Short mmCIF file of C-alpha atoms in Angstrom, two decimals:
data_model
loop_
_atom_site.label_atom_id
_atom_site.label_comp_id
_atom_site.label_asym_id
_atom_site.label_seq_id
_atom_site.Cartn_x
_atom_site.Cartn_y
_atom_site.Cartn_z
CA UNK U 121 43.92 -35.98 -72.29
CA UNK U 122 45.34 -34.86 -68.95
CA UNK U 123 48.55 -33.29 -67.71
CA UNK U 124 49.37 -34.36 -64.17
CA UNK U 125 45.77 -35.41 -63.73
CA UNK U 126 44.41 -32.04 -64.89
CA UNK U 127 42.06 -31.98 -67.90
CA UNK U 128 43.40 -29.87 -70.76
CA UNK U 129 40.26 -27.72 -70.64
CA UNK U 130 41.22 -26.63 -67.11
CA UNK U 131 44.75 -25.52 -67.98
CA UNK U 132 43.89 -21.95 -69.09
CA UNK U 133 42.63 -21.19 -65.60
CA UNK U 134 45.92 -22.35 -64.13
CA UNK U 135 47.98 -20.37 -66.60
CA UNK U 136 46.14 -17.13 -65.72
CA UNK U 137 45.61 -17.19 -61.95
CA UNK U 138 43.86 -14.40 -60.13
CA UNK U 139 46.02 -12.01 -58.17
CA UNK U 140 45.82 -10.66 -54.69
CA UNK U 141 47.83 -8.26 -52.57
CA UNK U 142 47.81 -7.95 -48.78
CA UNK U 143 47.50 -4.15 -49.08
CA UNK U 144 43.96 -4.58 -50.38
CA UNK U 145 41.10 -5.38 -48.04
CA UNK U 146 41.06 -9.16 -47.92
CA UNK U 147 39.67 -11.82 -45.60
CA UNK U 148 41.56 -15.12 -45.77
CA UNK U 149 39.89 -18.21 -44.33
CA UNK U 150 42.36 -21.03 -43.71
CA UNK U 151 41.05 -24.53 -43.12
CA UNK U 152 43.22 -27.63 -42.68
CA UNK U 153 41.31 -30.77 -43.67
CA UNK U 154 43.23 -33.77 -42.37
CA UNK U 155 42.71 -37.21 -43.90
CA UNK U 156 43.47 -38.48 -40.40
CA UNK U 157 44.48 -42.15 -40.50
CA UNK U 158 46.24 -43.46 -37.36
CA UNK U 159 46.15 -46.96 -38.91
CA UNK U 160 48.20 -45.83 -41.93
CA UNK U 161 50.26 -48.81 -43.14
CA UNK U 162 48.68 -50.94 -40.39
CA UNK U 163 51.43 -50.58 -37.74
CA UNK U 164 51.44 -52.12 -34.27
CA UNK U 165 48.90 -50.76 -31.80
CA UNK U 166 51.49 -48.82 -29.82
CA UNK U 167 52.47 -46.89 -32.98
CA UNK U 168 48.85 -45.96 -33.64
CA UNK U 169 48.46 -44.87 -30.02
CA UNK U 170 51.58 -42.71 -30.26
CA UNK U 171 50.32 -40.97 -33.41
CA UNK U 172 47.13 -39.93 -31.66
CA UNK U 173 48.87 -39.02 -28.39
CA UNK U 174 51.27 -36.66 -30.17
CA UNK U 175 48.37 -34.60 -31.52
CA UNK U 176 46.48 -34.55 -28.26
CA UNK U 177 49.53 -33.70 -26.16
CA UNK U 178 51.48 -31.39 -28.47
CA UNK U 179 48.99 -29.40 -30.55
CA UNK U 180 47.94 -27.12 -27.65
CA UNK U 181 51.59 -26.63 -26.72
CA UNK U 182 52.94 -25.76 -30.17
CA UNK U 183 50.05 -23.38 -30.90
CA UNK U 184 50.24 -21.60 -27.55
CA UNK U 185 50.24 -17.83 -28.02
CA UNK U 186 49.21 -18.05 -31.68
CA UNK U 187 45.97 -16.45 -32.82
CA UNK U 188 44.26 -15.10 -35.91
CA UNK U 189 42.59 -11.75 -36.56
CA UNK U 190 39.65 -12.81 -34.40
CA UNK U 191 41.84 -13.91 -31.51
CA UNK U 192 41.37 -17.63 -32.17
CA UNK U 193 44.05 -20.35 -32.10
CA UNK U 194 44.87 -22.53 -35.13
CA UNK U 195 42.13 -25.02 -35.95
CA UNK U 196 42.42 -28.53 -37.33
CA UNK U 197 39.65 -30.63 -38.86
CA UNK U 198 40.16 -34.35 -38.40
CA UNK U 199 38.33 -36.25 -41.14
CA UNK U 200 38.37 -39.61 -39.37
CA UNK U 201 37.84 -42.69 -41.60
CA UNK U 202 34.72 -44.74 -41.06
CA UNK U 203 36.65 -47.80 -42.17
CA UNK U 204 39.32 -47.23 -39.49
CA UNK U 205 37.04 -46.25 -36.61
CA UNK U 206 38.59 -46.79 -33.19
CA UNK U 207 36.49 -45.61 -30.24
CA UNK U 208 39.48 -44.89 -27.98
CA UNK U 209 41.32 -42.84 -30.57
CA UNK U 210 38.22 -40.91 -31.68
CA UNK U 211 37.45 -40.03 -28.07
CA UNK U 212 40.98 -38.70 -27.56
CA UNK U 213 40.67 -36.49 -30.64
CA UNK U 214 37.21 -35.39 -29.48
CA UNK U 215 38.81 -34.27 -26.23
CA UNK U 216 41.23 -32.06 -28.15
CA UNK U 217 38.30 -30.54 -30.02
CA UNK U 218 36.48 -29.79 -26.77
CA UNK U 219 39.43 -27.64 -25.78
CA UNK U 220 38.74 -25.44 -28.80
CA UNK U 221 41.36 -26.67 -31.28
CA UNK U 222 39.31 -28.36 -33.94
CA UNK U 223 36.51 -30.60 -35.08
CA UNK U 224 35.87 -34.04 -36.50
CA UNK U 225 34.16 -34.89 -39.79
CA UNK U 226 33.77 -37.96 -41.98
CA UNK U 227 36.32 -39.69 -44.21
CA UNK U 228 35.60 -42.93 -46.06
CA UNK U 229 37.55 -45.45 -48.11
CA UNK U 230 35.43 -48.02 -49.90
CA UNK U 231 35.45 -50.01 -53.12
CA UNK U 232 32.99 -52.13 -55.10
CA UNK U 233 30.28 -50.74 -52.84
CA UNK U 234 26.52 -50.47 -53.34
CA UNK U 235 24.12 -47.60 -52.73
CA UNK U 236 22.53 -49.44 -49.83
CA UNK U 237 25.87 -50.39 -48.33
CA UNK U 238 27.14 -46.82 -48.52
CA UNK U 239 24.00 -45.39 -46.96
CA UNK U 240 24.19 -47.85 -44.07
CA UNK U 241 27.88 -47.07 -43.44
CA UNK U 242 27.30 -43.33 -43.33
CA UNK U 243 24.14 -43.38 -41.22
CA UNK U 244 25.68 -45.74 -38.66
CA UNK U 245 28.96 -43.86 -38.46
CA UNK U 246 27.52 -40.36 -38.06
CA UNK U 247 25.22 -41.62 -35.29
CA UNK U 248 28.23 -43.15 -33.55
CA UNK U 249 30.29 -39.96 -33.78
CA UNK U 250 27.38 -37.87 -32.51
CA UNK U 251 25.84 -40.13 -29.86
CA UNK U 252 28.97 -41.77 -28.46
CA UNK U 253 31.50 -38.95 -28.79
CA UNK U 254 29.45 -35.73 -28.85
CA UNK U 255 30.75 -34.83 -32.31
CA UNK U 256 29.02 -33.39 -35.37
CA UNK U 257 25.90 -31.21 -35.07
CA UNK U 258 22.22 -31.44 -35.73
CA UNK U 259 20.86 -29.22 -38.46
CA UNK U 260 17.26 -28.74 -39.42
CA UNK U 261 14.97 -30.59 -38.94
CA UNK U 262 17.18 -32.37 -36.41
CA UNK U 263 19.31 -34.39 -38.83
CA UNK U 264 22.94 -34.99 -37.87
CA UNK U 265 25.15 -33.15 -40.36
CA UNK U 266 28.73 -33.80 -41.42
CA UNK U 267 31.46 -32.75 -43.82
CA UNK U 268 32.95 -35.36 -46.11
CA UNK U 269 36.20 -36.34 -47.82
CA UNK U 270 36.30 -39.39 -50.09
CA UNK U 271 39.21 -41.76 -49.73
CA UNK U 272 41.48 -42.17 -52.75
CA UNK U 273 39.81 -39.06 -54.23
CA UNK U 274 37.20 -41.23 -56.02
CA UNK U 275 34.07 -39.27 -55.08
CA UNK U 276 30.95 -40.39 -56.95
CA UNK U 277 32.75 -43.32 -58.55
CA UNK U 278 35.05 -40.91 -60.38
CA UNK U 279 38.17 -43.05 -60.82
CA UNK U 280 38.66 -43.86 -64.52
CA UNK U 281 39.04 -47.54 -63.64
CA UNK U 282 35.85 -47.56 -61.60
CA UNK U 283 37.74 -48.51 -58.44
CA UNK U 284 37.65 -47.11 -54.91
CA UNK U 285 33.92 -46.43 -54.85
CA UNK U 286 31.35 -48.20 -57.03
CA UNK U 287 28.40 -45.90 -56.27
CA UNK U 288 27.20 -43.59 -59.06
CA UNK U 289 24.57 -41.93 -56.86
CA UNK U 290 27.01 -41.14 -54.06
CA UNK U 291 26.31 -37.40 -54.12
CA UNK U 292 22.60 -38.05 -53.62
CA UNK U 293 23.31 -40.39 -50.71
CA UNK U 294 25.68 -37.90 -49.10
CA UNK U 295 23.09 -35.15 -49.33
CA UNK U 296 20.27 -37.34 -48.00
CA UNK U 297 22.33 -38.59 -45.05
CA UNK U 298 23.21 -35.08 -43.84
CA UNK U 299 26.40 -34.05 -45.64
CA UNK U 300 26.68 -30.25 -45.51
CA UNK U 301 29.64 -30.04 -47.94
CA UNK U 302 32.29 -32.11 -49.67
CA UNK U 303 35.99 -31.19 -49.29
CA UNK U 304 37.64 -33.88 -51.45
CA UNK U 305 39.07 -31.75 -54.27
CA UNK U 306 41.63 -31.01 -55.58
CA UNK U 307 42.84 -34.50 -56.44
CA UNK U 308 45.53 -33.68 -59.04
CA UNK U 309 47.82 -35.31 -59.94
CA UNK U 310 45.35 -38.15 -59.36
CA UNK U 311 43.06 -38.80 -62.38
CA UNK U 312 39.97 -38.29 -60.21
CA UNK U 313 40.57 -34.54 -60.57
CA UNK U 314 37.51 -32.63 -61.82
CA UNK U 315 37.31 -30.25 -64.76
CA UNK U 316 36.14 -27.62 -62.29
CA UNK U 317 39.08 -26.12 -60.38
CA UNK U 318 39.57 -23.45 -57.72
CA UNK U 319 35.84 -23.17 -57.16
CA UNK U 320 33.01 -23.22 -54.66
CA UNK U 321 29.99 -24.67 -56.39
CA UNK U 322 27.00 -26.97 -56.20
CA UNK U 323 26.93 -30.41 -57.78
CA UNK U 324 23.64 -31.89 -58.94
CA UNK U 325 23.73 -35.66 -59.11
CA UNK U 326 23.00 -37.79 -62.13
CA UNK U 327 22.53 -41.10 -60.31
CA UNK U 328 23.06 -43.07 -63.52
CA UNK U 329 26.50 -41.63 -64.25
CA UNK U 330 29.76 -41.28 -62.28
CA UNK U 331 31.51 -38.03 -61.41
CA UNK U 332 28.50 -35.72 -61.31
CA UNK U 333 30.67 -33.15 -59.52
CA UNK U 334 32.91 -32.72 -62.58
CA UNK U 335 31.02 -29.49 -63.23
CA UNK U 336 28.37 -27.59 -61.32
CA UNK U 337 26.70 -24.29 -60.51
CA UNK U 338 28.95 -21.64 -58.96
CA UNK U 339 28.12 -20.29 -55.52
CA UNK U 340 27.24 -16.62 -56.00
CA UNK U 341 26.14 -13.66 -53.89
CA UNK U 342 22.36 -13.44 -54.01
CA UNK U 343 21.90 -16.88 -55.58
CA UNK U 344 20.06 -19.63 -53.73
CA UNK U 345 21.56 -23.11 -53.73
CA UNK U 346 19.98 -25.28 -56.44
CA UNK U 347 17.49 -27.88 -55.29
CA UNK U 348 18.88 -31.36 -54.62
CA UNK U 349 22.49 -30.17 -54.83
CA UNK U 350 25.58 -30.67 -52.67
CA UNK U 351 28.04 -27.89 -51.80
CA UNK U 352 31.57 -28.53 -53.07
CA UNK U 353 34.44 -26.55 -51.51
CA UNK U 354 37.69 -27.01 -53.40
CA UNK U 355 41.21 -26.26 -52.29
CA UNK U 356 43.75 -24.32 -54.38
CA UNK U 357 45.31 -25.71 -57.53
CA UNK U 358 48.11 -23.79 -59.23
CA UNK U 359 51.43 -24.00 -61.02
CA UNK U 360 54.41 -23.01 -58.89
CA UNK U 361 56.74 -21.36 -61.38
CA UNK U 362 59.27 -20.60 -58.64
CA UNK U 363 59.92 -24.33 -58.22
CA UNK U 364 60.59 -26.16 -61.48
CA UNK U 365 61.46 -29.72 -62.31
CA UNK U 366 64.61 -29.94 -64.42
CA UNK U 367 64.59 -26.15 -64.34
CA UNK U 368 61.73 -26.11 -66.86
CA UNK U 369 58.42 -27.50 -65.70
CA UNK U 370 56.53 -25.83 -62.84
CA UNK U 371 55.64 -27.94 -59.86
CA UNK U 372 52.01 -28.49 -59.02
CA UNK U 373 50.64 -26.64 -55.99
CA UNK U 374 47.61 -28.52 -54.67
CA UNK U 375 47.42 -27.41 -51.06
CA UNK U 376 48.91 -30.62 -49.67
CA UNK U 377 50.85 -30.01 -46.44
CA UNK U 378 53.64 -32.53 -45.92
CA UNK U 379 56.95 -32.84 -44.16
CA UNK U 380 58.71 -32.07 -47.43
CA UNK U 381 56.27 -29.31 -48.39
CA UNK U 382 55.30 -27.39 -45.23
CA UNK U 383 53.18 -24.27 -45.17
CA UNK U 384 55.14 -21.13 -46.10
CA UNK U 385 54.25 -17.55 -46.97
CA UNK U 386 55.37 -18.23 -50.54
CA UNK U 387 52.81 -21.03 -50.76
CA UNK U 388 50.21 -18.79 -49.12
CA UNK U 389 50.59 -16.39 -52.03
CA UNK U 390 49.78 -19.21 -54.46
CA UNK U 391 46.81 -20.35 -52.36
CA UNK U 392 45.33 -16.88 -52.18
CA UNK U 393 46.02 -16.20 -55.87
CA UNK U 394 44.05 -19.33 -56.80
CA UNK U 395 41.05 -17.16 -56.02
CA UNK U 396 38.71 -19.73 -54.48
CA UNK U 397 35.72 -17.55 -53.58
CA UNK U 398 31.99 -17.06 -53.78
CA UNK U 399 31.31 -15.13 -57.00
CA UNK U 400 30.65 -11.49 -56.16
CA UNK U 401 32.57 -11.68 -52.87
CA UNK U 402 36.10 -12.10 -54.18
CA UNK U 403 37.66 -10.27 -51.24
CA UNK U 404 36.80 -13.35 -49.16
CA UNK U 405 39.37 -15.99 -50.16
CA UNK U 406 38.75 -19.58 -49.05
CA UNK U 407 41.93 -21.62 -48.57
CA UNK U 408 41.09 -25.29 -48.00
CA UNK U 409 44.30 -27.23 -47.38
CA UNK U 410 44.73 -30.95 -46.86
CA UNK U 411 47.18 -33.32 -45.24
CA UNK U 412 47.60 -36.82 -43.86
CA UNK U 413 48.44 -35.73 -40.35
CA UNK U 414 48.94 -39.13 -38.75
CA UNK U 415 51.93 -39.91 -40.97
CA UNK U 416 55.12 -39.31 -39.03
CA UNK U 417 56.83 -36.89 -41.43
CA UNK U 418 53.72 -34.74 -41.66
CA UNK U 419 53.04 -34.99 -37.96
CA UNK U 420 56.51 -33.68 -37.15
CA UNK U 421 55.96 -30.73 -39.48
CA UNK U 422 52.60 -29.78 -37.94
CA UNK U 423 53.72 -30.23 -34.35
CA UNK U 424 57.15 -28.68 -34.77
CA UNK U 425 58.85 -25.47 -35.78
CA UNK U 426 57.89 -25.39 -39.50
CA UNK U 427 54.20 -24.82 -38.82
CA UNK U 428 54.83 -22.43 -35.97
CA UNK U 429 57.08 -20.35 -38.24
CA UNK U 430 54.27 -20.16 -40.77
CA UNK U 431 51.77 -18.95 -38.17
CA UNK U 432 54.22 -16.36 -36.85
CA UNK U 433 55.02 -15.18 -40.38
CA UNK U 434 51.33 -14.84 -41.15
CA UNK U 435 50.83 -12.78 -38.01
CA UNK U 436 53.70 -10.49 -39.03
CA UNK U 437 52.28 -10.13 -42.54
CA UNK U 438 48.91 -9.08 -41.13
CA UNK U 439 50.58 -6.63 -38.74
CA UNK U 440 52.37 -5.02 -41.68
CA UNK U 441 49.18 -4.88 -43.80
CA UNK U 442 46.20 -3.79 -41.66
CA UNK U 443 43.80 -4.41 -44.56
CA UNK U 444 44.56 -8.13 -44.39
CA UNK U 445 42.50 -10.24 -41.99
CA UNK U 446 42.99 -13.97 -41.62
CA UNK U 447 40.99 -16.57 -39.77
CA UNK U 448 41.64 -20.16 -38.71
CA UNK U 449 38.40 -22.03 -39.38
CA UNK U 450 37.05 -25.55 -39.28
CA UNK U 451 35.47 -27.23 -42.27
CA UNK U 452 32.00 -26.62 -40.85
CA UNK U 453 32.78 -22.95 -40.28
CA UNK U 454 34.11 -22.62 -43.81
CA UNK U 455 30.81 -23.91 -45.19
CA UNK U 456 28.92 -21.48 -42.94
CA UNK U 457 31.06 -18.63 -44.29
CA UNK U 458 30.21 -19.64 -47.85
CA UNK U 459 26.54 -19.22 -47.01
CA UNK U 460 27.21 -15.85 -45.34
CA UNK U 461 28.90 -14.69 -48.52
CA UNK U 462 25.95 -15.88 -50.59
CA UNK U 463 23.68 -13.76 -48.38
CA UNK U 464 25.81 -10.70 -49.10
CA UNK U 465 27.43 -10.35 -45.69
CA UNK U 466 30.34 -7.89 -45.75
CA UNK U 467 31.90 -8.90 -42.43
CA UNK U 468 32.34 -12.58 -41.51
CA UNK U 469 30.55 -13.79 -38.39
CA UNK U 470 31.27 -16.77 -36.18
CA UNK U 471 28.96 -18.59 -33.76
CA UNK U 472 29.91 -18.67 -30.09
CA UNK U 473 31.76 -21.67 -28.70
CA UNK U 474 29.85 -24.94 -28.91
CA UNK U 475 31.39 -26.08 -25.62
CA UNK U 476 31.08 -23.70 -22.67
CA UNK U 477 33.75 -23.54 -19.97
CA UNK U 478 31.85 -25.81 -17.59
CA UNK U 479 31.53 -28.50 -20.24
CA UNK U 480 35.24 -28.29 -21.01
CA UNK U 481 36.12 -28.52 -17.35
CA UNK U 482 34.02 -31.67 -17.01
CA UNK U 483 35.24 -33.05 -20.38
CA UNK U 484 31.62 -33.73 -21.23
CA UNK U 485 31.24 -35.59 -24.51
CA UNK U 486 27.47 -35.42 -24.84
CA UNK U 487 26.36 -31.82 -24.24
CA UNK U 488 26.55 -29.38 -27.13
CA UNK U 489 25.28 -25.87 -27.61
CA UNK U 490 22.45 -25.33 -30.04
CA UNK U 491 23.53 -24.74 -33.65
CA UNK U 492 21.68 -21.42 -33.63
CA UNK U 493 23.95 -19.74 -31.11
CA UNK U 494 24.13 -15.94 -31.15
CA UNK U 495 26.80 -14.77 -33.64
CA UNK U 496 29.96 -13.08 -32.41
CA UNK U 497 31.31 -10.30 -34.60
CA UNK U 498 34.78 -10.76 -36.03
CA UNK U 499 37.31 -9.00 -33.89
CA UNK U 500 35.75 -10.24 -30.67
CA UNK U 501 37.91 -12.73 -28.81
CA UNK U 502 35.97 -15.97 -29.15
CA UNK U 503 37.45 -19.41 -28.71
CA UNK U 504 35.39 -21.27 -31.25
CA UNK U 505 35.53 -25.01 -31.44
CA UNK U 506 35.75 -26.61 -34.80
CA UNK U 507 38.23 -28.45 -36.82
#
């Protein structure tokens, strides 16, 4: 049985959320993971073009003068769908990323698929993003790596009806094709929601069964990632008792940023209180948010006053509470920070910019700095590209 897509066994964790207070030493990592779909509802080409142009033209303008505790501007990770790939639009978004405002990762909608079909889609798409647009990065030993969000939430064939995927060994295929982490959850109120909530953990695939990520092994300081596992980074899931339906039932807070539900400091409190963290490093709070940023109502929120007010309010909150540090990060950076926490790091570190000034000036789409760039300590002013 489920309530708003949430298994009953998960409800106790929602009824007793962790607490936080900005007066205590806390590092907040905020990552916006955009299910970025310019073809949403299949409009005319000029509408799709306008959706992309608004982001490219307006995001630098509306974020001008805004920065986090490390001196970096807001970041946005565009999870661009393989099934809606458009070379012109991807290249425009890649140009925005080269200016230091974000990154691109992989989104995929599929149904009634096969293991072989999925593998081919992913391998072809990540090569295209990397070789044609200069996106993604090579890990070790030279494999192109990517973050992933599953369309319709149905990761690893997890929909109860068996729709919107079809591949029980999807987690294995993701791992083998270079996926560094999955960012699909939370799905609630959708029934694809996992039993595991508000967690950073590792899923080990059972290729014979669906939904192997329903449970997993928690990421923990001093613990090595299990063999043959995939990192899962969940966003916050909570009950919002300050907003009740019919004056009785709390609304569900799932980290979805929309025109009707923009980012606010009140929501930030719920996100931080969800306590998504690496076990043993609870003062590092990971806040993975999601949106559908090509939809007009959401686009207007992100590129207008509501989002700017949130950023300015967050800056004021940090000024009033010196123990609070906050960082705008990409999905890839968030995964890197998880691994830093596992290694017992006390101060978060960020790699230097993947695109140097000369590359940005030339709008080069093929040259990228090596993944092993020298770290820059937090507090240094570093314009770091990423989503």
